[in-house]
Coordinates of C-alpha atoms in Angstrom, one line a residue:
M1250 CA 0.0 0.0 0.0
P1251 CA 1.3 3.5 -0.8
F1252 CA 0.0 5.0 2.4
I1253 CA 1.0 4.6 6.1
Q1254 CA -1.5 2.3 7.7
A1255 CA -3.3 3.6 10.8
E1256 CA -4.0 1.4 13.7
D1257 CA -7.5 -0.1 14.0
R1258 CA -9.3 1.7 16.8
N1259 CA -11.1 -1.5 17.8
Q1260 CA -7.9 -3.5 18.1
I1261 CA -7.5 -5.0 21.6
N1262 CA -3.9 -5.2 22.9
L1263 CA -2.6 -7.8 25.3
L1264 CA -0.6 -5.1 27.1
P1265 CA -2.5 -1.8 26.8
N1266 CA -0.6 1.5 26.6
S1267 CA -0.5 3.6 29.8
L1268 CA -0.7 7.5 29.9
E1269 CA 3.0 7.5 30.9
D1270 CA 3.8 6.2 27.4
F1271 CA 2.2 9.3 25.8
V1272 CA 4.2 11.9 27.8
S1273 CA 7.9 12.2 26.9
E1274 CA 10.6 12.7 29.5
E1275 CA 11.3 16.3 28.2
N1276 CA 7.6 17.3 28.2
P1277 CA 7.1 20.6 30.2
V1278 CA 4.0 19.1 31.8
R1279 CA 6.4 17.1 34.0
V1280 CA 7.9 20.3 35.3
I1281 CA 4.4 21.5 36.3
D1282 CA 3.7 18.2 38.1
A1283 CA 7.0 18.3 40.1
Y1284 CA 6.8 22.0 40.9
V1285 CA 3.2 21.9 42.3
D1286 CA 4.1 18.7 44.3
S1287 CA 6.9 20.6 45.9
L1288 CA 4.7 23.4 47.2
N1289 CA 3.0 23.9 50.6
L1290 CA -0.3 25.2 49.3
E1291 CA -1.7 26.0 52.8
E1292 CA 1.3 28.3 53.5
L1293 CA 0.7 30.1 50.2
G1294 CA -2.9 30.8 51.2
F1295 CA -4.8 28.2 49.2
K1296 CA -8.0 27.1 50.8
I1297 CA -7.5 23.4 51.8
Y1298 CA -10.5 21.2 52.6
S1299 CA -10.2 18.5 55.2
G1300 CA -12.5 16.1 53.5
K1301 CA -14.5 15.5 56.7
N1302 CA -17.5 17.5 55.7
A1303 CA -20.6 15.7 54.6
G1304 CA -21.4 15.6 50.9
Q1305 CA -19.4 15.0 47.8
K1306 CA -15.6 14.6 48.3
P1307 CA -13.6 17.6 47.1
Y1308 CA -10.9 17.5 44.5
R1309 CA -7.3 17.9 45.7
R1310 CA -6.2 21.5 45.5
E1311 CA -2.9 20.3 43.9
D1312 CA -4.7 18.8 41.0
L1313 CA -6.8 21.8 40.3
L1314 CA -3.7 24.1 40.5
K1315 CA -1.8 21.8 38.0
L1316 CA -4.7 22.1 35.6
Y1317 CA -4.9 25.9 36.0
I1318 CA -1.1 26.4 35.5
Y1319 CA -1.1 24.1 32.4
C1320 CA -4.1 26.0 30.8
Y1321 CA -2.5 29.3 31.8
M1322 CA 0.7 28.3 29.9
N1323 CA -1.4 27.3 26.9
R1324 CA -3.5 30.5 26.7
I1325 CA -6.7 28.8 28.0
R1326 CA -8.6 31.1 30.3
S1327 CA -12.2 29.9 30.3
S1328 CA -13.2 27.4 33.0
R1329 CA -15.5 25.7 30.4
M1330 CA -12.5 25.2 28.1
M1331 CA -10.5 23.8 31.0
E1332 CA -13.3 21.3 31.6
I1333 CA -13.1 20.2 28.0
E1334 CA -9.3 19.9 28.0
A1335 CA -9.6 17.5 31.0
T1336 CA -11.6 15.1 28.9
R1337 CA -9.6 15.2 25.6
N1338 CA -6.0 16.3 26.3
I1339 CA -3.6 13.4 26.9
E1340 CA -1.1 15.7 28.7
V1341 CA -3.9 17.0 31.0
M1342 CA -5.1 13.4 31.7
W1343 CA -1.6 12.5 32.7
L1344 CA -1.1 15.6 34.8
I1345 CA -4.3 15.3 36.9
S1346 CA -4.7 11.5 36.7
K1347 CA -7.8 11.6 34.6
I1348 CA -10.1 13.5 37.0
T1349 CA -12.8 15.6 35.2
P1350 CA -13.7 18.6 37.4
D1351 CA -16.6 20.7 36.0
H1352 CA -16.4 24.3 35.0
G1353 CA -18.2 25.4 38.2
T1354 CA -15.5 23.8 40.4
L1355 CA -12.7 25.3 38.4
S1356 CA -14.3 28.8 38.4
A1357 CA -14.8 28.6 42.2
F1358 CA -11.2 27.5 42.7
M1359 CA -9.9 30.5 40.8
K1360 CA -12.3 32.9 42.5
N1361 CA -11.6 31.7 46.0
N1362 CA -7.8 31.6 45.6
K1363 CA -7.0 34.8 43.7
G1364 CA -4.6 36.1 46.4
A1365 CA -2.9 32.7 46.8
I1366 CA -2.3 32.4 43.0
K1367 CA -0.7 35.9 42.9
Q1368 CA 1.5 34.9 45.8
L1369 CA 2.4 31.7 44.0
F1370 CA 3.5 33.6 40.9
K1371 CA 5.7 35.9 43.1
E1372 CA 7.2 32.8 44.8
F1373 CA 7.9 31.4 41.4
T1374 CA 9.7 34.6 40.4
L1375 CA 11.8 34.4 43.5
M1376 CA 12.7 30.7 42.6
L1377 CA 13.9 31.8 39.2
K1378 CA 16.0 34.5 40.9
G1379 CA 17.5 31.9 43.2
F1380 CA 18.4 29.8 40.1
G1381 CA 20.2 32.8 38.7
L1382 CA 17.8 33.3 35.8
I1383 CA 16.9 36.8 37.0
D1384 CA 19.9 39.0 38.0
G1385 CA 17.9 42.2 38.6
Q1386 CA 20.7 44.5 37.3
L1387 CA 18.7 46.0 34.4
I1388 CA 14.8 46.2 34.5
A1389 CA 12.7 47.4 31.7
I1390 CA 9.2 48.8 32.4
D1391 CA 6.4 49.1 29.8
G1392 CA 2.7 48.9 29.5
T1393 CA 0.3 47.5 27.0
K1394 CA -3.5 47.8 26.5
I1395 CA -5.6 44.7 27.0
K1396 CA -9.1 44.8 25.5
A1397 CA -11.8 44.3 28.0
S1398 CA -14.6 41.7 27.6
S1399 CA -17.2 44.4 26.8
A1400 CA -19.5 45.3 23.9
K1401 CA -19.0 48.7 22.5
N1402 CA -22.6 49.7 23.4
K1403 CA -22.0 49.0 27.1
H1404 CA -19.5 51.9 27.5
F1405 CA -20.8 55.4 28.3
N1406 CA -19.5 58.8 28.8
E1407 CA -21.1 62.3 28.7
N1408 CA -20.6 62.7 24.9
I1409 CA -22.0 59.2 24.1
I1410 CA -25.0 59.7 26.4
K1411 CA -25.8 63.0 24.7
K1412 CA -25.6 61.5 21.2
K1413 CA -27.8 58.6 22.2
L1414 CA -30.4 60.9 23.9
D1415 CA -30.6 63.1 20.8
Y1416 CA -31.0 60.0 18.6
Y1417 CA -33.7 58.5 20.7
E1418 CA -35.6 61.7 21.0
S1419 CA -35.5 62.2 17.2
K1420 CA -36.8 58.7 16.8
I1421 CA -39.7 59.3 19.2
E1422 CA -40.6 62.5 17.3
N1423 CA -40.7 60.5 14.0
Y1424 CA -42.8 57.8 15.5
I1425 CA -45.2 60.3 16.9
S1426 CA -45.5 61.9 13.5
D1427 CA -46.2 58.4 12.0
F1428 CA -48.8 57.7 14.7
L1429 CA -50.7 60.9 13.9
N1430 CA -50.7 60.1 10.2
T1431 CA -51.9 56.6 10.8
T1432 CA -55.7 57.0 11.1
E1433 CA -57.2 53.5 10.5
N1434 CA -54.6 50.8 11.0
D1435 CA -54.9 49.9 14.7
D1436 CA -52.1 47.2 14.5
M1437 CA -49.7 49.8 13.2
K1438 CA -50.7 52.2 15.9
Q1439 CA -50.0 49.5 18.5
K1440 CA -46.5 48.8 17.1
I1441 CA -45.7 52.5 17.0
T1442 CA -46.8 52.9 20.6
E1443 CA -44.6 50.0 21.7
K1444 CA -41.6 51.5 19.8
I1445 CA -42.1 54.9 21.5
E1446 CA -42.3 53.2 24.9
C1447 CA -39.1 51.2 24.2
Y1448 CA -37.2 54.4 23.3
Q1449 CA -38.6 56.2 26.4
E1450 CA -37.3 53.4 28.6
R1451 CA -33.9 53.7 27.0
I1452 CA -33.9 57.4 27.6
K1453 CA -34.7 56.7 31.2
Q1454 CA -31.8 54.3 31.5
L1455 CA -29.4 56.8 30.0
N1456 CA -30.5 59.5 32.4
N1457 CA -30.0 57.1 35.3
I1458 CA -26.4 56.4 34.0
K1459 CA -25.8 60.1 33.6
E1460 CA -26.9 60.8 37.2
D1461 CA -24.8 58.0 38.4
L1462 CA -21.7 59.4 36.7
K1463 CA -22.4 62.8 38.2
D1464 CA -22.9 61.4 41.7
K1465 CA -19.7 59.3 41.6
G1466 CA -17.7 62.1 40.1
I1467 CA -16.4 60.0 37.2
K1468 CA -16.4 60.7 33.4
Q1469 CA -17.0 57.3 32.0
V1470 CA -18.4 53.8 32.9
C1471 CA -18.4 50.4 31.4
L1472 CA -21.4 48.3 32.5
T1473 CA -19.9 44.9 32.0
D1474 CA -16.3 45.8 33.2
P1475 CA -16.7 48.6 35.7
D1476 CA -12.9 48.9 36.1
A1477 CA -12.1 49.2 32.4
K1478 CA -11.9 52.6 30.6
S1479 CA -11.8 53.8 27.0
M1480 CA -8.2 54.1 25.9
K1481 CA -6.3 54.6 22.7
N1482 CA -5.2 51.2 21.4
N1483 CA -3.6 50.6 18.0
G1484 CA -4.8 53.9 16.7
K1485 CA -8.4 53.7 17.9
F1486 CA -10.3 54.0 21.1
E1487 CA -11.4 50.8 22.8
V1488 CA -12.5 49.8 26.3
C1489 CA -9.3 48.4 27.8
Y1490 CA -7.1 47.8 30.8
N1491 CA -3.5 49.0 31.1
M1492 CA -1.2 46.1 31.9
Q1493 CA 2.1 47.1 33.4
A1494 CA 5.1 44.8 33.3
A1495 CA 8.6 44.9 34.7
V1496 CA 11.0 42.6 32.8
D1497 CA 14.5 41.5 33.6
S1498 CA 17.1 41.9 30.8
K1499 CA 19.0 38.6 31.3
H1500 CA 16.5 36.1 30.0
K1501 CA 13.5 38.5 29.4
L1502 CA 11.6 37.0 32.3
F1503 CA 8.8 38.9 34.1
V1504 CA 9.8 40.3 37.5
D1505 CA 6.3 41.6 38.4
Y1506 CA 3.2 43.0 36.8
D1507 CA 0.1 45.0 37.5
V1508 CA -3.2 45.7 35.8
V1509 CA -4.5 49.3 36.1
N1510 CA -7.1 51.5 34.4
D1511 CA -5.0 54.6 33.9
V1512 CA -5.3 55.7 30.3
N1513 CA -1.6 56.4 30.0
D1514 CA 1.7 55.3 31.8
Q1515 CA 2.7 58.6 33.4
G1516 CA 1.6 57.6 36.9
Q1517 CA 2.9 54.1 37.0
L1518 CA 6.7 54.4 37.2
S1519 CA 7.0 54.5 41.0
N1520 CA 4.4 51.7 41.3
M1521 CA 6.3 49.3 39.1
V1522 CA 9.7 50.2 40.5
D1523 CA 8.4 49.4 44.0
K1524 CA 7.0 46.1 42.8
A1525 CA 10.4 45.2 41.3
K1526 CA 12.2 46.2 44.5
Q1527 CA 10.0 43.9 46.5
V1528 CA 11.2 41.0 44.4
L1529 CA 14.8 42.0 44.1
K1530 CA 15.1 43.1 47.8
E1531 CA 18.4 45.0 48.5
E1532 CA 20.0 44.7 45.1
E1533 CA 21.0 47.9 43.1
I1534 CA 19.0 48.1 39.9
T1535 CA 18.8 50.2 36.8
V1536 CA 15.3 50.9 35.5
L1537 CA 14.6 51.7 31.8
A1538 CA 11.3 53.3 30.6
D1539 CA 10.1 55.0 27.5
T1540 CA 8.9 58.6 27.1
G1541 CA 5.4 57.6 28.2
Y1542 CA 6.7 57.4 31.8
Y1543 CA 8.3 60.8 31.8
N1544 CA 6.8 62.4 35.0
M1545 CA 9.2 64.3 37.2
S1546 CA 7.2 63.6 40.4
E1547 CA 7.1 59.9 39.6
I1548 CA 10.8 59.8 38.9
I1549 CA 11.6 61.5 42.2
D1550 CA 9.4 59.0 44.1
A1551 CA 11.0 56.0 42.4
F1552 CA 14.6 57.2 42.8
D1553 CA 16.8 56.3 45.7
E1554 CA 20.4 55.4 46.5
R1555 CA 20.2 51.9 45.0
T1556 CA 17.9 52.7 42.1
E1557 CA 19.0 54.4 38.8
I1558 CA 16.1 55.7 36.7
L1559 CA 16.6 56.1 32.9
V1560 CA 13.6 57.6 31.2
K1561 CA 13.5 59.1 27.7
V1562 CA 12.7 62.8 27.8
K1563 CA 9.7 64.0 25.8
K1564 CA 10.4 66.1 22.7
E1565 CA 8.9 69.3 24.1
K1566 CA 10.7 68.8 27.3
R1567 CA 13.9 68.2 25.4
K1568 CA 13.5 71.5 23.6
S1569 CA 12.9 73.3 26.8
L1570 CA 15.9 71.7 28.4
K1571 CA 18.0 72.7 25.4
M1572 CA 16.8 76.3 25.7
V1573 CA 17.7 76.3 29.4
L1574 CA 21.2 75.0 28.6
I1575 CA 21.7 77.6 25.9
K1576 CA 20.5 80.3 28.3
Q1577 CA 22.8 79.1 31.0
T1578 CA 25.8 78.9 28.6
F1579 CA 25.1 82.4 27.4
N1580 CA 24.9 83.7 30.9
M1581 CA 28.2 82.0 31.8
I1582 CA 29.9 83.6 28.8
V1583 CA 28.6 87.0 29.7
L1584 CA 29.8 86.5 33.3
M1585 CA 33.3 85.4 32.1
I1586 CA 33.6 88.5 29.8
F1587 CA 32.5 90.8 32.7
I1588 CA 35.1 89.2 35.0
R1589 CA 37.9 89.6 32.4
V1590 CA 37.0 93.3 31.7
H1591 CA 36.7 94.0 35.4
W1592 CA 40.1 92.3 36.1
A1593 CA 41.8 94.2 33.2
M1594 CA 40.7 97.5 34.7
F1595 CA 42.7 96.8 37.8

């Protein structure tokens, strides 16, 4: 036959294959298994169940954490997708010994252990530092916009509310005009009445949102992601989060991160430098940042005797600094001429 023959799926083997046969010795999944088994999850803050309570037996926290880390490494965020992976992925079956937790269990695990998972990532960074993979001499800080899980029509600010109110009011006027011109068709009148009531309800909702913005003293709100804001991302405005990262130069590994809703990076330099210092402890570090972080008050807050801050100056600031230097140089030349003339007179 000219083709490679596949194995018959109904073939029964005398010695069946085990899951161990499908996971190579160099597979990264073995690292996850060994790492989680070496942890004391209770000390890290994970909620550990004794198993003495009545009802269904709980899953081991270690197994759920292994599944979470594996899916995190493979860009799987949804608890429903994690549930599916546990039933079809050979590596996952090997890692968690073929247990099949449902999405509700996985979601509750992540929700109840947020602080512990953050602490785990910090401990992992310290372990990498102990292995010499992070030296902490040169740290780069930068931010990137992460699009929120929000529909465009769920974000409101004063301008958007005004445009929608004007649009709804114009639609109501048009429907009222149609209603007055419709004299005999009762079904059409009923449909027009329902449309008018629908737009009136939308106007009421928008006015409530407008009052809520005024009461809270904020300029915008996203109904599905209250912490997200409209930011410029890839040349257009989108509802996003601002993800900050501090990265070590040796192997480009993350030192720490933070997710904020500042529309720019100007107020995040000292925050990220402090986070890097918490990981790197007493070591002297040099921090690099682009012009988006140029904020003199932030630079002053971040700078100390063991921290060197290198931030690219903005163009307009560079021009002003150049003018100051020219002015200082001119004043110095005038002073030197004055001193020489004054000295020659004596």
